Short mmCIF file of N, CA and C in Angstrom, two decimals:
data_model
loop_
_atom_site.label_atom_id
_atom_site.label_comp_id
_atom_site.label_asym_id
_atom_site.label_seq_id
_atom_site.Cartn_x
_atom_site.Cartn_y
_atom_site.Cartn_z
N UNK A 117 8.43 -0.63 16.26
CA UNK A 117 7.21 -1.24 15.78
C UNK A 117 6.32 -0.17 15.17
N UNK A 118 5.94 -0.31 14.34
CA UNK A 118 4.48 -0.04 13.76
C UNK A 118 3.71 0.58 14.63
N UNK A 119 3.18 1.84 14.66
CA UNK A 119 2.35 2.24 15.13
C UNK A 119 0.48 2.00 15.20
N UNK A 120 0.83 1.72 13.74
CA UNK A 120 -0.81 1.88 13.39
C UNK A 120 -0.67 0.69 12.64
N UNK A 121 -2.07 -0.03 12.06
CA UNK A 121 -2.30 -0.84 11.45
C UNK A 121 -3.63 -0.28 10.20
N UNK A 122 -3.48 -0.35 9.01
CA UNK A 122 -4.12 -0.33 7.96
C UNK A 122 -5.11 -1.65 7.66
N UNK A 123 -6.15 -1.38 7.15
CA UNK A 123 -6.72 -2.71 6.70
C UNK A 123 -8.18 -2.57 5.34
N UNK A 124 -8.00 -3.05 4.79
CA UNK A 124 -9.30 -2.91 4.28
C UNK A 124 -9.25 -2.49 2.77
N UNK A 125 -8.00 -2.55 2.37
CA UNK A 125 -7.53 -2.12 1.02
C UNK A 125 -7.75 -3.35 -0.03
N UNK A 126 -8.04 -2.87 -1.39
CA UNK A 126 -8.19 -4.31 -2.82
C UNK A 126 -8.15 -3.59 -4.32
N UNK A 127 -8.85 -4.39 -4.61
CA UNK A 127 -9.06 -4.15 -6.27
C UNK A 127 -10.59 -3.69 -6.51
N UNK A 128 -10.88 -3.25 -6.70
CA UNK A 128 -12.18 -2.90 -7.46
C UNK A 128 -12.32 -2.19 -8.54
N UNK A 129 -13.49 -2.45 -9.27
CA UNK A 129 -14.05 -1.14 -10.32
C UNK A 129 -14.58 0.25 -9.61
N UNK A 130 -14.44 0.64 -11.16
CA UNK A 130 -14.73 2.04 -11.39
C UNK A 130 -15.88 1.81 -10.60
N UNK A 131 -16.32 3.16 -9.75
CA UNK A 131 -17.85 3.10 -8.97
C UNK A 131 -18.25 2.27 -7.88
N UNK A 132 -17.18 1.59 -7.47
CA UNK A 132 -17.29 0.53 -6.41
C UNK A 132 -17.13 1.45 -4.80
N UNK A 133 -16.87 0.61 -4.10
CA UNK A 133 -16.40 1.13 -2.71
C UNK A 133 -16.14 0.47 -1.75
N UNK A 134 -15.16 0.91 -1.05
CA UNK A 134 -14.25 0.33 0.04
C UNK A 134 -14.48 1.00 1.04
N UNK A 135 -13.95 0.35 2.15
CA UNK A 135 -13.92 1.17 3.43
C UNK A 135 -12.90 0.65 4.33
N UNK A 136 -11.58 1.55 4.43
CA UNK A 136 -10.38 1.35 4.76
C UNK A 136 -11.26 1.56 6.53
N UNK A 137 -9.71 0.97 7.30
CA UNK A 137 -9.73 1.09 8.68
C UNK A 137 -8.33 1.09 8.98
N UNK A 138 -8.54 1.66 10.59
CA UNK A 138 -6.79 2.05 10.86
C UNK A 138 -7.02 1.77 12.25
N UNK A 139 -6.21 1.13 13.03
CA UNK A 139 -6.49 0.86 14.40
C UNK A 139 -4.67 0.73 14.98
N UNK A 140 -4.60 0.97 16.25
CA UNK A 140 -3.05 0.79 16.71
C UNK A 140 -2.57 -0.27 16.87
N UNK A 141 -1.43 -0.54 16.38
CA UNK A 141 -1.02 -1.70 16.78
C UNK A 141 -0.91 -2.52 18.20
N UNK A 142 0.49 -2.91 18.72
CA UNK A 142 0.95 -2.99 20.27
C UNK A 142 0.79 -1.73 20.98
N UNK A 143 1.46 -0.32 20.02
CA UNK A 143 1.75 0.92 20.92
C UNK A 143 0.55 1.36 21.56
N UNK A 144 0.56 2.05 22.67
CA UNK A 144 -0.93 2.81 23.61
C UNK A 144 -0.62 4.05 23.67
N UNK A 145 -1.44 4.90 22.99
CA UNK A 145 -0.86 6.36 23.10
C UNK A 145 -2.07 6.81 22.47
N UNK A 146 -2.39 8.46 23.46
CA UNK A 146 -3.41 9.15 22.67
C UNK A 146 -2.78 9.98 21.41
N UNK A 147 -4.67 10.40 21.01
CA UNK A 147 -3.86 11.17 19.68
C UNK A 147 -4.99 12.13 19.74
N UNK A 148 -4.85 13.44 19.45
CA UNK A 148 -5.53 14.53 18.98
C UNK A 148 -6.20 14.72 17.60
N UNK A 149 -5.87 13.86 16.74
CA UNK A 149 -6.56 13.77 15.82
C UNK A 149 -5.86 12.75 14.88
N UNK A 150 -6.69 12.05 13.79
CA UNK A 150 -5.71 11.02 13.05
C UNK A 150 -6.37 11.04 11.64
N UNK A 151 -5.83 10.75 10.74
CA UNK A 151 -5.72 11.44 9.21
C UNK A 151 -6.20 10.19 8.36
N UNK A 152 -6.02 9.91 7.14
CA UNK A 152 -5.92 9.41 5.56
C UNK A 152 -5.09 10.42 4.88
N UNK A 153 -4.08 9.60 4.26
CA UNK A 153 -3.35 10.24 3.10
C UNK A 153 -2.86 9.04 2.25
N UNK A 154 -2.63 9.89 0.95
CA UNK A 154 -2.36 8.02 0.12
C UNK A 154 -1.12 8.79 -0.85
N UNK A 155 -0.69 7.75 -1.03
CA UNK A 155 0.27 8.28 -2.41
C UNK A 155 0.61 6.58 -3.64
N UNK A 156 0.25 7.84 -4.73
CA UNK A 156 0.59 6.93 -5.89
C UNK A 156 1.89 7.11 -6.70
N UNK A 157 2.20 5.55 -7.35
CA UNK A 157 3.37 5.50 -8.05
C UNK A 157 3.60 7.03 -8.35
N UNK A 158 4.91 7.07 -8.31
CA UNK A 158 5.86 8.64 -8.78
C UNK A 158 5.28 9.59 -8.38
N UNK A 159 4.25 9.65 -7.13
CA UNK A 159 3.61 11.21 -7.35
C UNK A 159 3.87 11.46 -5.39
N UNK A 160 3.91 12.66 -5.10
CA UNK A 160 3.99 12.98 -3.51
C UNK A 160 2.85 12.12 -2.70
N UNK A 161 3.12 12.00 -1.72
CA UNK A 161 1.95 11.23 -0.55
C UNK A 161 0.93 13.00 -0.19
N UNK A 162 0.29 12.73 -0.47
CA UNK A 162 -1.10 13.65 -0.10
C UNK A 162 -2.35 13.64 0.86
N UNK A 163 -2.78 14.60 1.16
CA UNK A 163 -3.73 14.83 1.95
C UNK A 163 -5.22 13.88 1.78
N UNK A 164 -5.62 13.61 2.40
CA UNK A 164 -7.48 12.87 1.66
C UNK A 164 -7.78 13.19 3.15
N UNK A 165 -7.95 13.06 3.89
CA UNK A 165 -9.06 13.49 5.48
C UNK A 165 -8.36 12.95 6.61
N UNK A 166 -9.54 13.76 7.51
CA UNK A 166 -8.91 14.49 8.75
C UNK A 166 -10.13 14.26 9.58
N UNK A 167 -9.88 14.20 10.60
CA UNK A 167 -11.17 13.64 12.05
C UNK A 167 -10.18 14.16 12.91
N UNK A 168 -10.70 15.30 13.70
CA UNK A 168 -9.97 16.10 14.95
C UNK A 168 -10.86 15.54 15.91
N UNK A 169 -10.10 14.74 17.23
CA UNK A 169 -10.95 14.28 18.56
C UNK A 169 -11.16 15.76 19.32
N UNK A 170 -10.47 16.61 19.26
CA UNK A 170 -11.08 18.14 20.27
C UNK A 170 -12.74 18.10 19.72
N UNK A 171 -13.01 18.18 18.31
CA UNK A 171 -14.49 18.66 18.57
C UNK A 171 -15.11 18.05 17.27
N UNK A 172 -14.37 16.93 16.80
CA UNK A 172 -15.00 15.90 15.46
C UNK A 172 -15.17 16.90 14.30
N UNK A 173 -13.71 17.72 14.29
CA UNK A 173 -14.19 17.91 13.25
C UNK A 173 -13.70 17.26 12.07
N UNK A 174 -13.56 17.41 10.76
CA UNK A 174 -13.49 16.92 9.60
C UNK A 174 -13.02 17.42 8.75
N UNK A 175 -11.91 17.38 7.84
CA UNK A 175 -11.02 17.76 6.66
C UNK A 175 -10.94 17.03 5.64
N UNK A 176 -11.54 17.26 3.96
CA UNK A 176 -11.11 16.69 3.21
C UNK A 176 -10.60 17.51 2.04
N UNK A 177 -9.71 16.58 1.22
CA UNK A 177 -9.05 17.27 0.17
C UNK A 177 -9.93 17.29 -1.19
N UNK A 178 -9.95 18.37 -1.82
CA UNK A 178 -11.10 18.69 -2.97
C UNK A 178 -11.58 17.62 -3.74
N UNK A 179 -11.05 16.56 -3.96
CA UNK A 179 -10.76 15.64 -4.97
C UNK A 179 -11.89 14.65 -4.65
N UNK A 180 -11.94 14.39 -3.29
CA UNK A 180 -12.69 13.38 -2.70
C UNK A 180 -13.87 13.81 -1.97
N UNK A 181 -13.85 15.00 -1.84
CA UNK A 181 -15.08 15.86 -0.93
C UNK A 181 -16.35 15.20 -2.01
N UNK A 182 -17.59 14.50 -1.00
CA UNK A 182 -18.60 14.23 -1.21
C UNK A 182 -18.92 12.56 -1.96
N UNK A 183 -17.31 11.93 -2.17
CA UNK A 183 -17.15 11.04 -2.35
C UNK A 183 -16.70 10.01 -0.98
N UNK A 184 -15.85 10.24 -0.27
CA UNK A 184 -15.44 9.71 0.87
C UNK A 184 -16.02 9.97 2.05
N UNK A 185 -15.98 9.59 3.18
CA UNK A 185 -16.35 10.30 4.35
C UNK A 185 -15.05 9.31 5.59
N UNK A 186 -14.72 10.43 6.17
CA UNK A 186 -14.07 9.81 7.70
C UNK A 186 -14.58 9.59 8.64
N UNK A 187 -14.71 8.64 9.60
CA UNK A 187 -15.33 8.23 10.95
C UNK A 187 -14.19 7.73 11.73
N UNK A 188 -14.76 7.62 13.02
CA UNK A 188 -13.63 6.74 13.70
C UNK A 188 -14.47 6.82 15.53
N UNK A 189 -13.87 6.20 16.26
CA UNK A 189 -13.71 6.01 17.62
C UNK A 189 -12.67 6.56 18.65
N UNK A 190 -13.16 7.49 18.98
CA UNK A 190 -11.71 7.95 20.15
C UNK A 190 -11.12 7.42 20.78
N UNK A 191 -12.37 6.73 21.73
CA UNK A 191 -11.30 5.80 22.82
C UNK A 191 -10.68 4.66 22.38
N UNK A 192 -10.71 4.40 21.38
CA UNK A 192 -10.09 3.30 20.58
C UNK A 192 -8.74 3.57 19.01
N UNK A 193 -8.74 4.86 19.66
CA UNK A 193 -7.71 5.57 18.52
C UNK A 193 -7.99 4.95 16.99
N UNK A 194 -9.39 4.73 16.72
CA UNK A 194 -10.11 4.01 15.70
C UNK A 194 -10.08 4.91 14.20
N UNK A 195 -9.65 4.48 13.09
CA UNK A 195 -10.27 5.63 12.44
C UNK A 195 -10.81 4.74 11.13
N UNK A 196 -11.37 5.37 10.34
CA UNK A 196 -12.03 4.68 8.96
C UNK A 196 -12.59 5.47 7.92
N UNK A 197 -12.43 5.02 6.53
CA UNK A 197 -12.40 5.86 5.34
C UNK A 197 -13.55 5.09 4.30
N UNK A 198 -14.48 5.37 4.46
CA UNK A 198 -15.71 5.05 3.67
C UNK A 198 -15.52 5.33 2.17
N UNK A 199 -15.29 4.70 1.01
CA UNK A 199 -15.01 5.49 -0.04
C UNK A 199 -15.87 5.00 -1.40
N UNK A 200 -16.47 6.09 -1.72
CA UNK A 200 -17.56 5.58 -2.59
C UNK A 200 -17.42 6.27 -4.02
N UNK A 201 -17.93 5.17 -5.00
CA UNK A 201 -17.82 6.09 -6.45
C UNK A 201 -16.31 6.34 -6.99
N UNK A 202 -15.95 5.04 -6.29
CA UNK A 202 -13.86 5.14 -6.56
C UNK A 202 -13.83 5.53 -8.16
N UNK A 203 -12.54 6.06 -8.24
CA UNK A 203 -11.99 6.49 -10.17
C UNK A 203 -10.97 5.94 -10.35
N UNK A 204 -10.67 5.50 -10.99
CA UNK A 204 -8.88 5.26 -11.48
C UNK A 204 -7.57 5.75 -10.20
N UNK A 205 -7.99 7.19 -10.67
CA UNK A 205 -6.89 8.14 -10.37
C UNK A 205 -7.06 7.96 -8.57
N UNK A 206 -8.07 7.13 -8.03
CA UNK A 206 -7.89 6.97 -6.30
C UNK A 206 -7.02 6.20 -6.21
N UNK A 207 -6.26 5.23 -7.15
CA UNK A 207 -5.60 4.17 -7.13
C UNK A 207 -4.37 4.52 -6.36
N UNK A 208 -3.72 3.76 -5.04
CA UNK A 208 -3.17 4.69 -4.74
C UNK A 208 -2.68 4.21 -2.96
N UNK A 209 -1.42 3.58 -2.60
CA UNK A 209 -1.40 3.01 -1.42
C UNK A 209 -1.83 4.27 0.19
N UNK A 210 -2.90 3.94 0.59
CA UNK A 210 -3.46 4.57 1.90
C UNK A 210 -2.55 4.41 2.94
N UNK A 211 -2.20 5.25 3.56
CA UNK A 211 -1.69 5.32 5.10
C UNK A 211 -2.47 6.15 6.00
N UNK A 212 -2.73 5.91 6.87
CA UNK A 212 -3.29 5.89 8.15
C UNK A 212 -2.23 7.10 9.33
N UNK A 213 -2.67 8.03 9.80
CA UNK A 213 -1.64 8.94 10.65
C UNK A 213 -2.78 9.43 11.61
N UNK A 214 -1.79 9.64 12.69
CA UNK A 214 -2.14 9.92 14.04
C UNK A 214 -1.39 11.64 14.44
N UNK A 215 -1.32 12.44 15.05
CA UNK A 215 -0.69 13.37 15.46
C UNK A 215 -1.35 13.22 17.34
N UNK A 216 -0.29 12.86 18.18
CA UNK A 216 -0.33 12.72 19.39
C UNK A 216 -0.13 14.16 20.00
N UNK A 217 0.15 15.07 19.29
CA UNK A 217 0.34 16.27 20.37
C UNK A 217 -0.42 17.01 20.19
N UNK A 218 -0.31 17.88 21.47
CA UNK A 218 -1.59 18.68 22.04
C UNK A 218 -1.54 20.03 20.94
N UNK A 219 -0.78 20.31 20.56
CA UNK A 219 -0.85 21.27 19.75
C UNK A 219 -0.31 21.04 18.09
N UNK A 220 -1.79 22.17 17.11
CA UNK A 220 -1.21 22.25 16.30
C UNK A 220 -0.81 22.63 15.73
N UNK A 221 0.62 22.36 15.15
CA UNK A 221 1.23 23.15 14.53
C UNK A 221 1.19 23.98 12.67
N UNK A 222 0.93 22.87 12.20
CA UNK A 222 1.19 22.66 10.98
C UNK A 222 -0.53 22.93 10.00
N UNK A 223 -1.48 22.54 10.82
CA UNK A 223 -2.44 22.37 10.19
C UNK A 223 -2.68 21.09 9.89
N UNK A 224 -4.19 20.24 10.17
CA UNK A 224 -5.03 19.66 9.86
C UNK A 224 -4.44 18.92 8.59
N UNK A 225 -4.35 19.45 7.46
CA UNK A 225 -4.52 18.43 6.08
C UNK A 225 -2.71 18.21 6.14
N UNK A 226 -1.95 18.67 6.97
CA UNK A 226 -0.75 18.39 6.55
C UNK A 226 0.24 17.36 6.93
N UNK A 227 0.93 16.72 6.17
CA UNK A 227 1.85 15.60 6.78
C UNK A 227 2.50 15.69 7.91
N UNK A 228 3.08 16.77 7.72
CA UNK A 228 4.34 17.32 9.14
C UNK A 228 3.33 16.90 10.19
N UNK A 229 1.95 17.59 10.43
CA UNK A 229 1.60 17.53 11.59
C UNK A 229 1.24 16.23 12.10
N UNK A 230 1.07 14.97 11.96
CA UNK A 230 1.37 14.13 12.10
C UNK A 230 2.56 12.79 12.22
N UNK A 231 2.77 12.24 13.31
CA UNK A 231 4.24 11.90 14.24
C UNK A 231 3.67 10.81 13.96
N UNK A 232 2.48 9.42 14.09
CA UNK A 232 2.42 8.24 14.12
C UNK A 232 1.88 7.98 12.39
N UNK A 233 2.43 6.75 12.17
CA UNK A 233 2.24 6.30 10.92
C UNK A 233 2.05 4.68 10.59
N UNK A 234 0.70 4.41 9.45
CA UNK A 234 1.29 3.20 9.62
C UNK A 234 1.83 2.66 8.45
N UNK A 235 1.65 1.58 7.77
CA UNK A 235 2.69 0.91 6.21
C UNK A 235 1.61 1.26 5.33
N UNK A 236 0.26 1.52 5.48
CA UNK A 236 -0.40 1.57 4.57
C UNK A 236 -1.43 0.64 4.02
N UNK A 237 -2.07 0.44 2.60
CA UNK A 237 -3.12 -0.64 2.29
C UNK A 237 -3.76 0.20 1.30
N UNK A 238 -2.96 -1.10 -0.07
CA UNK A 238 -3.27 -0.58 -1.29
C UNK A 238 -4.90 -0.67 -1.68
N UNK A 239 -5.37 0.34 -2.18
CA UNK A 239 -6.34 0.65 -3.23
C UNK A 239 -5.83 0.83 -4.52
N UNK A 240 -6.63 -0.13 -5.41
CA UNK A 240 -6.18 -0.04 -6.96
C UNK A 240 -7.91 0.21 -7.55
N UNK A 241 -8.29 0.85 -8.49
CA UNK A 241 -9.44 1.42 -9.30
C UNK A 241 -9.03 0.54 -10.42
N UNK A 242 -9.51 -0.10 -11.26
CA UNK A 242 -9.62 -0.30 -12.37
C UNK A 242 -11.17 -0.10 -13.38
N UNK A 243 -10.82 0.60 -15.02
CA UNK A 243 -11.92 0.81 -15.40
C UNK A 243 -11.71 -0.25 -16.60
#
């Protein structure tokens, strides 16, 4: 099963804004920190933000810094992607990731370091 659940994805214009959410499915399991990453037609799945439960902190990828913001709920393995002033180029199916272990390995913005995943929830930009 599905770990995570995505929600909150559509269509909008240029300059609009969404605000994705990610919550667990059936599974019960903590997590040390849980992510946003999206990937569009033909291109790699990429980094967009990061919310660490050790001490809240926060990671975003250059592109979106000052446009997006991450929040979420710990005890509810909650997370959410505020996204404002969307472009075209955000267009782009969101997935939702968790990393359950105590240590990290890989770094914050990176895929590897994250083990739970969910299907995602398209964002499309149109101008």
């Amino acid at each position: 099963q599905v770990p995570l659940v995505e929600s909150g994805g559509g269509q909008v214009q240029v300059g609009a804004s969404l605000r994705l959410s990610c919550r667990p499915s059936a599974e019960t399991f903590s997590s040390y920190a849980m992510a946003w990453f999206r990937q569009a037609p033909g291109k790699e799945r990429e980094f967009v933000a990061a919310l660490s439960w050790r001490d809240f902190d926060t990671y975003y990828a250059d592109s979106i810094k000052g446009r997006f913001t991450i929040s979420g709920e710990r005890a509810e393995n909650t997370v959410h992607l505020q996204m404002t002033r969307l472009r075209p180029e955000d267009t782009a199916l969101y997935y939702c990731a968790a990393d359950s272990s105590f240590s990290t390995l890989y770094g914050r913005t990176q895929r590897a370091e994250y083990d739970k995943w969910g299907r995602g929830t398209q964002v499309t930009v149109s101008s």
